[in-house]
mmCIF file of C-alpha atoms and ligand atoms in Angstrom:
data_model
loop_
_atom_site.group_PDB
_atom_site.id
_atom_site.type_symbol
_atom_site.label_atom_id
_atom_site.label_comp_id
_atom_site.label_asym_id
_atom_site.label_seq_id
_atom_site.Cartn_x
_atom_site.Cartn_y
_atom_site.Cartn_z
ATOM 1 C CA MET A 1 -18.218 -17.739 10.368
ATOM 2 C CA ARG A 2 -18.634 -20.748 8.116
ATOM 3 C CA ILE A 3 -16.593 -20.557 4.889
ATOM 4 C CA ASP A 4 -19.071 -21.422 2.122
ATOM 5 C CA GLY A 5 -16.879 -20.689 -0.849
ATOM 6 C CA ILE A 6 -13.850 -18.800 -2.121
ATOM 7 C CA ILE A 7 -13.608 -17.355 -5.611
ATOM 8 C CA LEU A 8 -10.357 -16.039 -6.943
ATOM 9 C CA ARG A 9 -10.317 -13.927 -10.122
ATOM 10 C CA GLU A 10 -8.016 -11.706 -12.134
ATOM 11 C CA ILE A 11 -9.308 -8.420 -13.515
ATOM 12 C CA GLN A 12 -7.421 -6.214 -15.929
ATOM 13 C CA LEU A 13 -7.720 -2.452 -15.682
ATOM 14 C CA PRO A 14 -5.758 0.273 -17.510
ATOM 15 C CA LEU A 15 -4.446 3.202 -15.457
ATOM 16 C CA VAL A 16 -5.629 6.611 -16.660
ATOM 17 C CA ARG A 17 -1.944 7.546 -16.947
ATOM 18 C CA PRO A 18 1.251 5.501 -16.747
ATOM 19 C CA PHE A 19 3.021 5.394 -13.326
ATOM 20 C CA GLU A 20 6.808 5.402 -13.491
ATOM 21 C CA THR A 21 9.106 4.591 -10.575
ATOM 22 C CA SER A 22 12.863 3.904 -10.381
ATOM 23 C CA PHE A 23 12.064 0.232 -11.018
ATOM 24 C CA GLY A 24 9.770 0.550 -14.019
ATOM 25 C CA VAL A 25 6.600 1.792 -15.683
ATOM 26 C CA THR A 26 3.084 0.438 -15.004
ATOM 27 C CA ARG A 27 0.367 1.142 -17.622
ATOM 28 C CA HIS A 28 -2.059 -1.684 -17.071
ATOM 29 C CA ARG A 29 -2.913 -3.370 -13.797
ATOM 30 C CA ARG A 30 -3.579 -7.079 -13.473
ATOM 31 C CA ILE A 31 -5.319 -7.317 -10.127
ATOM 32 C CA LEU A 32 -6.482 -10.407 -8.204
ATOM 33 C CA LEU A 33 -9.688 -10.211 -6.239
ATOM 34 C CA ALA A 34 -10.796 -12.840 -3.695
ATOM 35 C CA GLU A 35 -14.415 -13.241 -2.750
ATOM 36 C CA VAL A 36 -15.068 -15.166 0.414
ATOM 37 C CA ARG A 37 -18.664 -16.253 0.954
ATOM 38 C CA SER A 38 -20.011 -16.921 4.419
ATOM 39 C CA GLU A 39 -23.560 -17.342 5.651
ATOM 40 C CA GLY A 40 -25.076 -14.962 3.076
ATOM 41 C CA LEU A 41 -22.297 -12.372 3.313
ATOM 42 C CA ILE A 42 -19.360 -11.730 0.954
ATOM 43 C CA GLY A 43 -15.984 -10.472 2.080
ATOM 44 C CA TRP A 44 -13.660 -9.051 -0.586
ATOM 45 C CA GLY A 45 -9.875 -8.951 -0.713
ATOM 46 C CA GLU A 46 -7.587 -7.339 -3.299
ATOM 47 C CA CYS A 47 -4.034 -8.491 -3.972
ATOM 48 C CA THR A 48 -1.515 -5.625 -4.123
ATOM 49 C CA ALA A 49 1.240 -7.590 -5.894
ATOM 50 C CA GLY A 50 2.583 -5.906 -9.035
ATOM 51 C CA GLU A 51 2.459 -7.383 -12.494
ATOM 52 C CA ARG A 52 6.221 -8.063 -12.316
ATOM 53 C CA PRO A 53 8.237 -8.973 -9.184
ATOM 54 C CA PHE A 54 10.048 -5.594 -9.115
ATOM 55 C CA PHE A 55 8.670 -3.925 -5.945
ATOM 56 C CA SER A 56 8.906 -7.167 -3.988
ATOM 57 C CA SER A 57 9.432 -10.833 -4.970
ATOM 58 C CA GLU A 58 5.668 -11.323 -5.411
ATOM 59 C CA SER A 59 3.747 -10.776 -8.609
ATOM 60 C CA THR A 60 0.158 -11.211 -9.811
ATOM 61 C CA ASP A 61 1.083 -14.685 -11.036
ATOM 62 C CA THR A 62 2.945 -15.895 -7.934
ATOM 63 C CA SER A 63 -0.016 -14.755 -5.824
ATOM 64 C CA TRP A 64 -2.490 -16.467 -8.093
ATOM 65 C CA GLN A 65 -0.545 -19.737 -7.806
ATOM 66 C CA VAL A 66 -0.029 -19.600 -4.025
ATOM 67 C CA ILE A 67 -3.644 -18.613 -3.254
ATOM 68 C CA LEU A 68 -4.982 -21.324 -5.529
ATOM 69 C CA SER A 69 -2.711 -24.166 -4.468
ATOM 70 C CA GLU A 70 -1.994 -23.385 -0.769
ATOM 71 C CA LEU A 71 -3.717 -20.472 1.006
ATOM 72 C CA GLY A 72 -7.184 -20.851 -0.512
ATOM 73 C CA PRO A 73 -7.377 -24.552 0.297
ATOM 74 C CA MET A 74 -6.106 -23.881 3.830
ATOM 75 C CA LEU A 75 -8.888 -21.385 4.408
ATOM 76 C CA ALA A 76 -11.568 -23.517 2.747
ATOM 77 C CA SER A 77 -10.452 -26.521 4.784
ATOM 78 C CA ALA A 78 -10.648 -24.558 8.035
ATOM 79 C CA GLY A 79 -14.389 -24.580 7.417
ATOM 80 C CA GLN A 80 -15.067 -22.099 10.198
ATOM 81 C CA ILE A 81 -13.169 -18.941 11.154
ATOM 82 C CA GLU A 82 -14.223 -16.343 13.695
ATOM 83 C CA HIS A 83 -11.810 -13.442 13.172
ATOM 84 C CA GLY A 84 -9.592 -11.943 10.464
ATOM 85 C CA GLY A 85 -6.958 -12.074 13.220
ATOM 86 C CA ASP A 86 -7.020 -15.899 13.086
ATOM 87 C CA CYS A 87 -5.600 -15.955 9.559
ATOM 88 C CA PRO A 88 -1.871 -15.498 10.267
ATOM 89 C CA LYS A 89 -1.882 -18.689 12.349
ATOM 90 C CA LEU A 90 -3.770 -20.530 9.616
ATOM 91 C CA PHE A 91 -1.333 -19.433 6.896
ATOM 92 C CA LYS A 92 1.773 -19.847 9.000
ATOM 93 C CA PRO A 93 3.093 -22.987 7.214
ATOM 94 C CA VAL A 94 3.546 -20.881 4.034
ATOM 95 C CA ARG A 95 6.699 -18.814 4.179
ATOM 96 C CA GLY A 96 6.614 -15.335 2.684
ATOM 97 C CA HIS A 97 3.934 -14.593 0.060
ATOM 98 C CA ARG A 98 2.599 -11.841 2.267
ATOM 99 C CA MET A 99 0.601 -10.055 -0.474
ATOM 100 C CA ALA A 100 -1.148 -13.354 -1.302
ATOM 101 C CA LYS A 101 -1.910 -13.927 2.412
ATOM 102 C CA ALA A 102 -3.235 -10.395 2.808
ATOM 103 C CA THR A 103 -5.676 -10.935 -0.074
ATOM 104 C CA LEU A 104 -7.492 -13.601 1.952
ATOM 105 C CA GLU A 105 -6.992 -12.244 5.411
ATOM 106 C CA ASN A 106 -8.368 -8.838 4.518
ATOM 107 C CA ALA A 107 -11.481 -10.464 3.012
ATOM 108 C CA ILE A 108 -12.078 -12.225 6.377
ATOM 109 C CA TRP A 109 -11.771 -8.889 8.252
ATOM 110 C CA ASP A 110 -14.258 -7.405 5.777
ATOM 111 C CA LEU A 111 -16.633 -10.307 6.480
ATOM 112 C CA GLU A 112 -16.174 -9.920 10.230
ATOM 113 C CA ALA A 113 -17.097 -6.249 10.161
ATOM 114 C CA GLN A 114 -20.231 -7.040 8.193
ATOM 115 C CA ARG A 115 -21.178 -9.822 10.605
ATOM 116 C CA GLU A 116 -20.662 -7.463 13.591
ATOM 117 C CA GLY A 117 -22.594 -4.728 11.837
ATOM 118 C CA ILE A 118 -19.807 -2.190 12.312
ATOM 119 C CA SER A 119 -17.503 -0.387 9.936
ATOM 120 C CA LEU A 120 -14.171 -2.010 9.104
ATOM 121 C CA SER A 121 -12.488 1.096 10.575
ATOM 122 C CA ARG A 122 -14.239 0.535 13.912
ATOM 123 C CA LEU A 123 -13.343 -3.177 13.897
ATOM 124 C CA LEU A 124 -9.674 -2.352 13.370
ATOM 125 C CA GLY A 125 -9.722 0.171 16.223
ATOM 126 C CA GLY A 126 -9.775 3.294 14.033
ATOM 127 C CA VAL A 127 -10.256 6.659 15.780
ATOM 128 C CA ARG A 128 -10.495 9.104 12.877
ATOM 129 C CA ASP A 129 -13.541 10.125 10.876
ATOM 130 C CA SER A 130 -11.397 11.351 7.981
ATOM 131 C CA ILE A 131 -7.830 10.741 6.806
ATOM 132 C CA PRO A 132 -5.302 13.261 5.460
ATOM 133 C CA CYS A 133 -4.276 12.547 1.885
ATOM 134 C CA GLY A 134 -1.208 13.093 -0.223
ATOM 135 C CA VAL A 135 -0.319 12.037 -3.742
ATOM 136 C CA SER A 136 2.580 10.047 -5.099
ATOM 137 C CA LEU A 137 3.719 11.432 -8.447
ATOM 138 C CA GLY A 138 5.571 9.188 -10.857
ATOM 139 C CA ILE A 139 8.676 10.188 -12.844
ATOM 140 C CA GLN A 140 7.532 12.333 -15.802
ATOM 141 C CA LYS A 141 8.992 12.876 -19.248
ATOM 142 C CA THR A 142 9.671 16.537 -18.580
ATOM 143 C CA LEU A 143 9.837 18.932 -15.630
ATOM 144 C CA PRO A 144 7.049 21.205 -16.980
ATOM 145 C CA GLU A 145 4.710 18.176 -17.103
ATOM 146 C CA LEU A 146 5.490 17.437 -13.444
ATOM 147 C CA MET A 147 4.967 21.077 -12.432
ATOM 148 C CA ALA A 148 1.544 21.104 -14.151
ATOM 149 C CA ILE A 149 0.476 17.944 -12.291
ATOM 150 C CA ILE A 150 1.630 19.344 -8.949
ATOM 151 C CA GLU A 151 -0.316 22.491 -9.555
ATOM 152 C CA LYS A 152 -3.442 20.476 -10.268
ATOM 153 C CA GLU A 153 -3.088 18.203 -7.202
ATOM 154 C CA LEU A 154 -2.481 21.119 -4.849
ATOM 155 C CA ALA A 155 -5.539 22.895 -6.281
ATOM 156 C CA ALA A 156 -7.533 19.731 -5.596
ATOM 157 C CA GLY A 157 -6.518 20.070 -1.907
ATOM 158 C CA TYR A 158 -3.920 17.258 -1.436
ATOM 159 C CA GLN A 159 -1.858 17.917 1.667
ATOM 160 C CA ARG A 160 1.463 16.409 0.638
ATOM 161 C CA ILE A 161 3.314 15.892 -2.642
ATOM 162 C CA LYS A 162 5.624 12.844 -2.926
ATOM 163 C CA LEU A 163 7.963 12.726 -5.878
ATOM 164 C CA LYS A 164 9.271 9.469 -7.208
ATOM 165 C CA CYS A 165 12.975 9.928 -7.824
ATOM 166 C CA LYS A 166 16.147 8.287 -9.182
ATOM 167 C CA GLN A 167 19.541 9.438 -10.459
ATOM 168 C CA GLY A 168 18.871 12.152 -13.031
ATOM 169 C CA TRP A 169 15.411 12.900 -11.626
ATOM 170 C CA ASP A 170 16.156 14.227 -8.159
ATOM 171 C CA VAL A 171 17.975 17.397 -7.064
ATOM 172 C CA ASP A 172 17.112 19.514 -10.128
ATOM 173 C CA VAL A 173 13.501 18.474 -9.834
ATOM 174 C CA PHE A 174 13.363 19.154 -6.067
ATOM 175 C CA ALA A 175 15.027 22.566 -6.581
ATOM 176 C CA ALA A 176 12.441 23.589 -9.209
ATOM 177 C CA VAL A 177 9.512 22.391 -7.105
ATOM 178 C CA ARG A 178 10.803 24.043 -3.924
ATOM 179 C CA ASN A 179 11.468 27.246 -5.787
ATOM 180 C CA ARG A 180 7.886 27.426 -6.986
ATOM 181 C CA TRP A 181 6.251 26.112 -3.751
ATOM 182 C CA PRO A 182 8.570 27.052 -0.818
ATOM 183 C CA SER A 183 6.354 25.733 1.944
ATOM 184 C CA ILE A 184 4.356 22.682 0.806
ATOM 185 C CA LEU A 185 4.812 19.324 2.465
ATOM 186 C CA LEU A 186 7.159 17.594 0.055
ATOM 187 C CA SER A 187 8.810 14.163 0.152
ATOM 188 C CA CYS A 188 10.522 11.800 -2.220
ATOM 189 C CA ASP A 189 10.582 8.030 -2.793
ATOM 190 C CA ALA A 190 13.591 6.334 -4.401
ATOM 191 C CA ASN A 191 12.384 2.735 -4.296
ATOM 192 C CA SER A 192 15.926 1.616 -3.599
ATOM 193 C CA ALA A 193 17.570 3.559 -6.409
ATOM 194 C CA TYR A 194 20.729 4.638 -4.519
ATOM 195 C CA ARG A 195 23.881 2.978 -3.140
ATOM 196 C CA MET A 196 26.702 3.719 -0.652
ATOM 197 C CA HIS A 197 28.613 5.863 -3.149
ATOM 198 C CA ASP A 198 25.543 8.154 -3.360
ATOM 199 C CA PHE A 199 25.640 9.130 0.338
ATOM 200 C CA ASP A 200 27.041 12.641 -0.315
ATOM 201 C CA HIS A 201 24.542 13.123 -3.070
ATOM 202 C CA LEU A 202 21.675 11.971 -0.800
ATOM 203 C CA CYS A 203 22.862 14.336 1.936
ATOM 204 C CA SER A 204 22.468 17.199 -0.531
ATOM 205 C CA PHE A 205 18.703 16.465 -0.386
ATOM 206 C CA ASP A 206 18.772 18.135 3.042
ATOM 207 C CA GLN A 207 18.659 21.606 1.420
ATOM 208 C CA PHE A 208 15.111 20.975 0.100
ATOM 209 C CA ASP A 209 13.447 20.655 3.525
ATOM 210 C CA LEU A 210 11.788 17.360 2.596
ATOM 211 C CA LEU A 211 9.407 15.756 5.078
ATOM 212 C CA MET A 212 11.184 12.439 4.421
ATOM 213 C CA VAL A 213 13.271 10.414 1.981
ATOM 214 C CA GLU A 214 11.549 7.100 1.351
ATOM 215 C CA GLN A 215 13.563 3.864 0.886
ATOM 216 C CA PRO A 216 16.714 5.344 -0.620
ATOM 217 C CA LEU A 217 18.799 2.158 -0.350
ATOM 218 C CA TRP A 218 18.382 -1.628 -0.824
ATOM 219 C CA HIS A 219 14.866 -3.058 -0.477
ATOM 220 C CA ASP A 220 15.976 -5.493 2.267
ATOM 221 C CA ASP A 221 18.365 -3.257 4.218
ATOM 222 C CA PHE A 222 18.398 -1.800 7.734
ATOM 223 C CA TYR A 223 22.097 -1.410 8.495
ATOM 224 C CA PHE A 224 23.124 0.901 5.688
ATOM 225 C CA HIS A 225 19.976 2.982 6.082
ATOM 226 C CA SER A 226 21.029 3.487 9.723
ATOM 227 C CA MET A 227 24.506 4.591 8.517
ATOM 228 C CA LEU A 228 22.799 7.035 6.141
ATOM 229 C CA GLN A 229 20.345 8.315 8.745
ATOM 230 C CA LYS A 230 23.321 9.284 10.985
ATOM 231 C CA ARG A 231 24.532 11.641 8.225
ATOM 232 C CA LEU A 232 21.208 12.819 6.808
ATOM 233 C CA ASN A 233 19.161 15.497 8.647
ATOM 234 C CA THR A 234 16.055 14.622 6.707
ATOM 235 C CA ALA A 235 14.038 11.719 8.159
ATOM 236 C CA ILE A 236 14.305 8.368 6.317
ATOM 237 C CA CYS A 237 11.053 6.544 5.838
ATOM 238 C CA LEU A 238 11.200 2.816 5.226
ATOM 239 C CA ASP A 239 8.697 1.095 2.910
ATOM 240 C CA GLU A 240 10.083 -2.070 1.204
ATOM 241 C CA SER A 241 12.305 -3.045 4.170
ATOM 242 C CA ILE A 242 9.418 -3.344 6.684
ATOM 243 C CA ARG A 243 7.813 -6.758 6.243
ATOM 244 C CA ASN A 244 6.442 -7.217 9.761
ATOM 245 C CA ARG A 245 6.535 -6.036 13.377
ATOM 246 C CA ARG A 246 10.013 -7.453 13.992
ATOM 247 C CA ASP A 247 11.383 -5.491 11.086
ATOM 248 C CA ALA A 248 9.773 -2.327 12.480
ATOM 249 C CA LEU A 249 11.341 -3.009 15.928
ATOM 250 C CA ALA A 250 14.810 -3.633 14.350
ATOM 251 C CA ALA A 251 14.608 -0.521 12.162
ATOM 252 C CA ILE A 252 13.523 1.679 15.060
ATOM 253 C CA GLU A 253 16.119 0.236 17.383
ATOM 254 C CA MET A 254 18.933 0.704 14.810
ATOM 255 C CA GLU A 255 17.614 4.164 13.897
ATOM 256 C CA SER A 256 17.371 3.143 10.274
ATOM 257 C CA CYS A 257 14.336 5.394 9.879
ATOM 258 C CA ARG A 258 12.242 7.958 11.765
ATOM 259 C CA ILE A 259 8.993 7.296 9.864
ATOM 260 C CA ILE A 260 7.378 4.089 8.594
ATOM 261 C CA ASN A 261 5.145 3.601 5.560
ATOM 262 C CA ILE A 262 2.638 0.769 6.255
ATOM 263 C CA LYS A 263 1.242 -1.157 3.302
ATOM 264 C CA LEU A 264 -1.317 -3.863 4.004
ATOM 265 C CA GLY A 265 -0.065 -6.250 1.333
ATOM 266 C CA ARG A 266 3.631 -5.782 2.082
ATOM 267 C CA VAL A 267 3.163 -6.815 5.743
ATOM 268 C CA GLY A 268 0.696 -9.642 5.026
ATOM 269 C CA GLY A 269 -2.673 -8.165 6.023
ATOM 270 C CA PHE A 270 -4.504 -6.237 8.700
ATOM 271 C CA SER A 271 -3.216 -8.238 11.713
ATOM 272 C CA GLU A 272 0.443 -7.452 11.005
ATOM 273 C CA ALA A 273 -0.335 -3.911 9.821
ATOM 274 C CA ILE A 274 -1.884 -3.249 13.228
ATOM 275 C CA ALA A 275 1.099 -4.818 14.980
ATOM 276 C CA VAL A 276 3.497 -2.592 13.008
ATOM 277 C CA HIS A 277 1.308 0.422 13.783
ATOM 278 C CA ASN A 278 1.307 -0.338 17.469
ATOM 279 C CA ALA A 279 5.040 -1.045 17.686
ATOM 280 C CA ALA A 280 5.791 2.309 16.015
ATOM 281 C CA PHE A 281 3.200 4.171 18.110
ATOM 282 C CA GLU A 282 4.686 2.921 21.385
ATOM 283 C CA ARG A 283 8.109 4.180 20.303
ATOM 284 C CA GLY A 284 7.026 7.572 19.016
ATOM 285 C CA ILE A 285 7.515 6.760 15.318
ATOM 286 C CA PRO A 286 4.713 8.218 13.109
ATOM 287 C CA VAL A 287 3.325 6.033 10.261
ATOM 288 C CA TRP A 288 1.339 6.666 7.099
ATOM 289 C CA CYS A 289 -0.521 4.410 4.734
ATOM 290 C CA GLY A 290 1.202 3.623 1.458
ATOM 291 C CA GLY A 291 -0.504 2.669 -1.775
ATOM 292 C CA MET A 292 0.091 0.124 -4.512
ATOM 293 C CA LEU A 293 -2.068 1.531 -7.306
ATOM 294 C CA GLU A 294 -5.090 -0.252 -5.798
ATOM 295 C CA ALA A 295 -8.520 -0.558 -7.294
ATOM 296 C CA GLY A 296 -11.482 0.268 -5.026
ATOM 297 C CA ILE A 297 -11.448 -2.772 -2.792
ATOM 298 C CA GLY A 298 -7.802 -2.403 -1.771
ATOM 299 C CA ARG A 299 -8.329 1.357 -1.549
ATOM 300 C CA SER A 300 -11.290 0.966 0.834
ATOM 301 C CA HIS A 301 -9.208 -1.334 3.064
ATOM 302 C CA ASN A 302 -6.399 1.236 3.103
ATOM 303 C CA ILE A 303 -8.866 3.935 4.142
ATOM 304 C CA ALA A 304 -10.059 1.833 7.100
ATOM 305 C CA LEU A 305 -6.450 1.077 8.156
ATOM 306 C CA ALA A 306 -5.420 4.745 7.936
ATOM 307 C CA SER A 307 -8.108 5.655 10.541
ATOM 308 C CA LEU A 308 -5.870 4.216 13.290
ATOM 309 C CA GLU A 309 -4.394 6.794 15.695
ATOM 310 C CA ASN A 310 -0.737 6.738 14.704
ATOM 311 C CA PHE A 311 -1.447 7.326 11.010
ATOM 312 C CA SER A 312 -0.594 10.995 11.715
ATOM 313 C CA LEU A 313 1.031 11.933 8.386
ATOM 314 C CA PRO A 314 -0.775 12.269 5.030
ATOM 315 C CA GLY A 315 -0.661 8.927 3.172
ATOM 316 C CA ASP A 316 -0.608 7.884 -0.497
ATOM 317 C CA VAL A 317 -4.277 6.930 -0.563
ATOM 318 C CA SER A 318 -6.069 9.257 -2.966
ATOM 319 C CA ALA A 319 -9.154 9.558 -5.152
ATOM 320 C CA SER A 320 -10.192 6.704 -7.474
ATOM 321 C CA ALA A 321 -10.341 9.057 -10.476
ATOM 322 C CA ARG A 322 -6.585 9.642 -10.284
ATOM 323 C CA TYR A 323 -6.097 6.045 -11.291
ATOM 324 C CA TRP A 324 -9.232 4.707 -13.044
ATOM 325 C CA ALA A 325 -11.743 5.814 -15.634
ATOM 326 C CA GLU A 326 -14.225 3.721 -13.656
ATOM 327 C CA ASP A 327 -13.535 2.159 -10.263
ATOM 328 C CA ILE A 328 -14.943 -1.182 -9.158
ATOM 329 C CA ILE A 329 -16.686 0.280 -6.104
ATOM 330 C CA GLU A 330 -19.597 2.619 -5.527
ATOM 331 C CA PRO A 331 -19.310 5.402 -4.608
ATOM 332 C CA GLU A 332 -15.782 5.922 -5.898
ATOM 333 C CA VAL A 333 -13.225 7.163 -3.378
ATOM 334 C CA ALA A 334 -13.429 10.980 -3.363
ATOM 335 C CA VAL A 335 -11.203 13.552 -1.676
ATOM 336 C CA THR A 336 -12.574 16.760 -0.158
ATOM 337 C CA SER A 337 -11.207 20.205 -1.011
ATOM 338 C CA LYS A 338 -9.289 19.991 2.323
ATOM 339 C CA GLY A 339 -7.475 16.913 1.044
ATOM 340 C CA GLU A 340 -9.287 14.380 3.193
ATOM 341 C CA ILE A 341 -11.154 11.138 2.636
ATOM 342 C CA GLU A 342 -14.111 10.697 4.956
ATOM 343 C CA ILE A 343 -14.336 7.313 6.662
ATOM 344 C CA PRO A 344 -17.674 5.711 5.774
ATOM 345 C CA ASP A 345 -19.647 4.912 8.934
ATOM 346 C CA ILE A 346 -21.604 1.962 7.611
ATOM 347 C CA PRO A 347 -21.115 -1.751 8.271
ATOM 348 C CA GLY A 348 -18.199 -3.395 6.457
ATOM 349 C CA ARG A 349 -15.806 -1.710 4.077
ATOM 350 C CA GLY A 350 -18.236 1.145 3.362
ATOM 351 C CA TYR A 351 -18.259 1.016 -0.433
ATOM 352 C CA GLU A 352 -20.423 -1.291 -2.575
ATOM 353 C CA VAL A 353 -18.711 -3.657 -4.962
ATOM 354 C CA ARG A 354 -19.751 -3.289 -8.634
ATOM 355 C CA THR A 355 -20.072 -6.975 -9.404
ATOM 356 C CA ASP A 356 -21.286 -6.558 -12.963
ATOM 357 C CA LEU A 357 -18.318 -4.360 -13.810
ATOM 358 C CA ILE A 358 -15.948 -6.805 -12.106
ATOM 359 C CA GLU A 359 -17.460 -9.665 -14.060
ATOM 360 C CA SER A 360 -16.903 -7.818 -17.319
ATOM 361 C CA LEU A 361 -13.244 -7.101 -16.418
ATOM 362 C CA THR A 362 -12.494 -10.699 -15.380
ATOM 363 C CA VAL A 363 -9.984 -12.605 -17.465
ATOM 364 C CA ARG A 364 -9.743 -15.724 -15.316
ATOM 365 C CA LYS A 365 -11.662 -17.083 -12.394
ATOM 366 C CA GLU A 366 -11.398 -20.195 -10.173
ATOM 367 C CA THR A 367 -13.499 -21.576 -7.362
ATOM 368 C CA ILE A 368 -11.394 -22.838 -4.523
ATOM 369 C CA ARG A 369 -12.645 -25.958 -2.907
ATOM 370 C CA GLU A 370 -11.935 -27.640 0.362
ATOM 371 C CA VAL A 371 -9.210 -30.205 0.136
ATOM 372 C CA VAL A 372 -8.028 -32.738 2.614
ATOM 373 C CA LEU A 373 -4.300 -32.114 2.830
ATOM 374 C CA ALA A 374 -2.319 -35.289 3.149
HETATM 375 O O1 OSB B 1 6.805 2.690 -3.262
HETATM 376 O O2 OSB B 1 5.086 3.649 -2.554
HETATM 377 C C1 OSB B 1 5.641 2.971 -3.422
HETATM 378 C C2 OSB B 1 3.234 2.335 -6.315
HETATM 379 C C3 OSB B 1 3.604 1.093 -6.707
HETATM 380 C C4 OSB B 1 4.657 0.459 -6.061
HETATM 381 C C5 OSB B 1 5.320 1.146 -5.007
HETATM 382 C C6 OSB B 1 4.914 2.416 -4.610
HETATM 383 C C7 OSB B 1 3.885 3.030 -5.325
HETATM 384 C C8 OSB B 1 3.471 4.377 -5.042
HETATM 385 C C9 OSB B 1 2.081 4.757 -5.513
HETATM 386 O O3 OSB B 1 4.178 5.254 -4.590
HETATM 387 C C10 OSB B 1 1.117 4.889 -4.434
HETATM 388 C C11 OSB B 1 -0.257 4.989 -4.945
HETATM 389 O O4 OSB B 1 -0.610 6.076 -5.400
HETATM 390 O O5 OSB B 1 -0.995 3.962 -4.893
HETATM 391 MG MG1 MG B 2 7.484 3.580 -1.449
#
């Protein structure tokens, strides 16, 4: 595939309701979109970096800078690329910046699926025609507000409720939710809110029959999670700690977790996401697809990824309308009354991009040109 042009832009999009985690509140998204043109086709990528470097060290602005000055020119200068899977090698000189890398790599996979005339899910090796969906619910002002939201999401069909938690918004909340809904699939996500002195407190989570406790400790840790997992009956799921296949192997070997959350941006794109998926599959560790408050392009990529065989637990990928008044794709992502998203069986990502809407949301835009690197 000949690379004819790369356009990077930032769009700004307000969330329909604020999303609060242990590390902060997001009200407005600043999302980068990459558009890679090749032989009459356009592949799209969406950057999952947050506005501030609080989930990981990347942010909208670091990604903008690295794509514009390094990754974009590397791809443009390659001139020709056959597979999305060729991107990691191309971007190897740049250390880290995985969300920035994923933005471009995923656009190439999108292009490749279109060129082959198959769905992105098929190209990735997906085996499902629908994916099971859960929701991730942010920290709320009051417990009654949370209870009302859970009631609504369960009525909509979602198969699993994940509660964001931190000190002061954990055991009392879990107790109330469990009391009202004794048998739903329930999990929690601490985004690294706890420390060693919280071990006894974390072990008290066992009484709530949670499906998992996601990333309770440091964002970059395996060792102390493995200490905790020895004492905790509930499965630990790692999110932030897993940056690549080697991390997955280390975490599984050390028994730091029994479940892995795979996020496309966090691991650097589809190639590494598939590698993490396979490593976990071969070792009997189930995975699920995480979310980063994506707009429609990132969401459609998540849906394709979650069609792989070992994505056996409900993920955090849910309907567009839970996030946006208007999504940037058509149709919007919808969830059935059984809490599933159907995998589109049409070439490429399976959702049209609303280019006029994207244009009107764009706050900055750059064309990346080929450069001869010295
Ligand atoms: O840890 O899974 C997380 C959102 C932003 C940053 C980190 C996380 C999340 C979510 C939301 O849990 C998932 C979603 O609904 O997109
Ligand atoms: Mg998480």
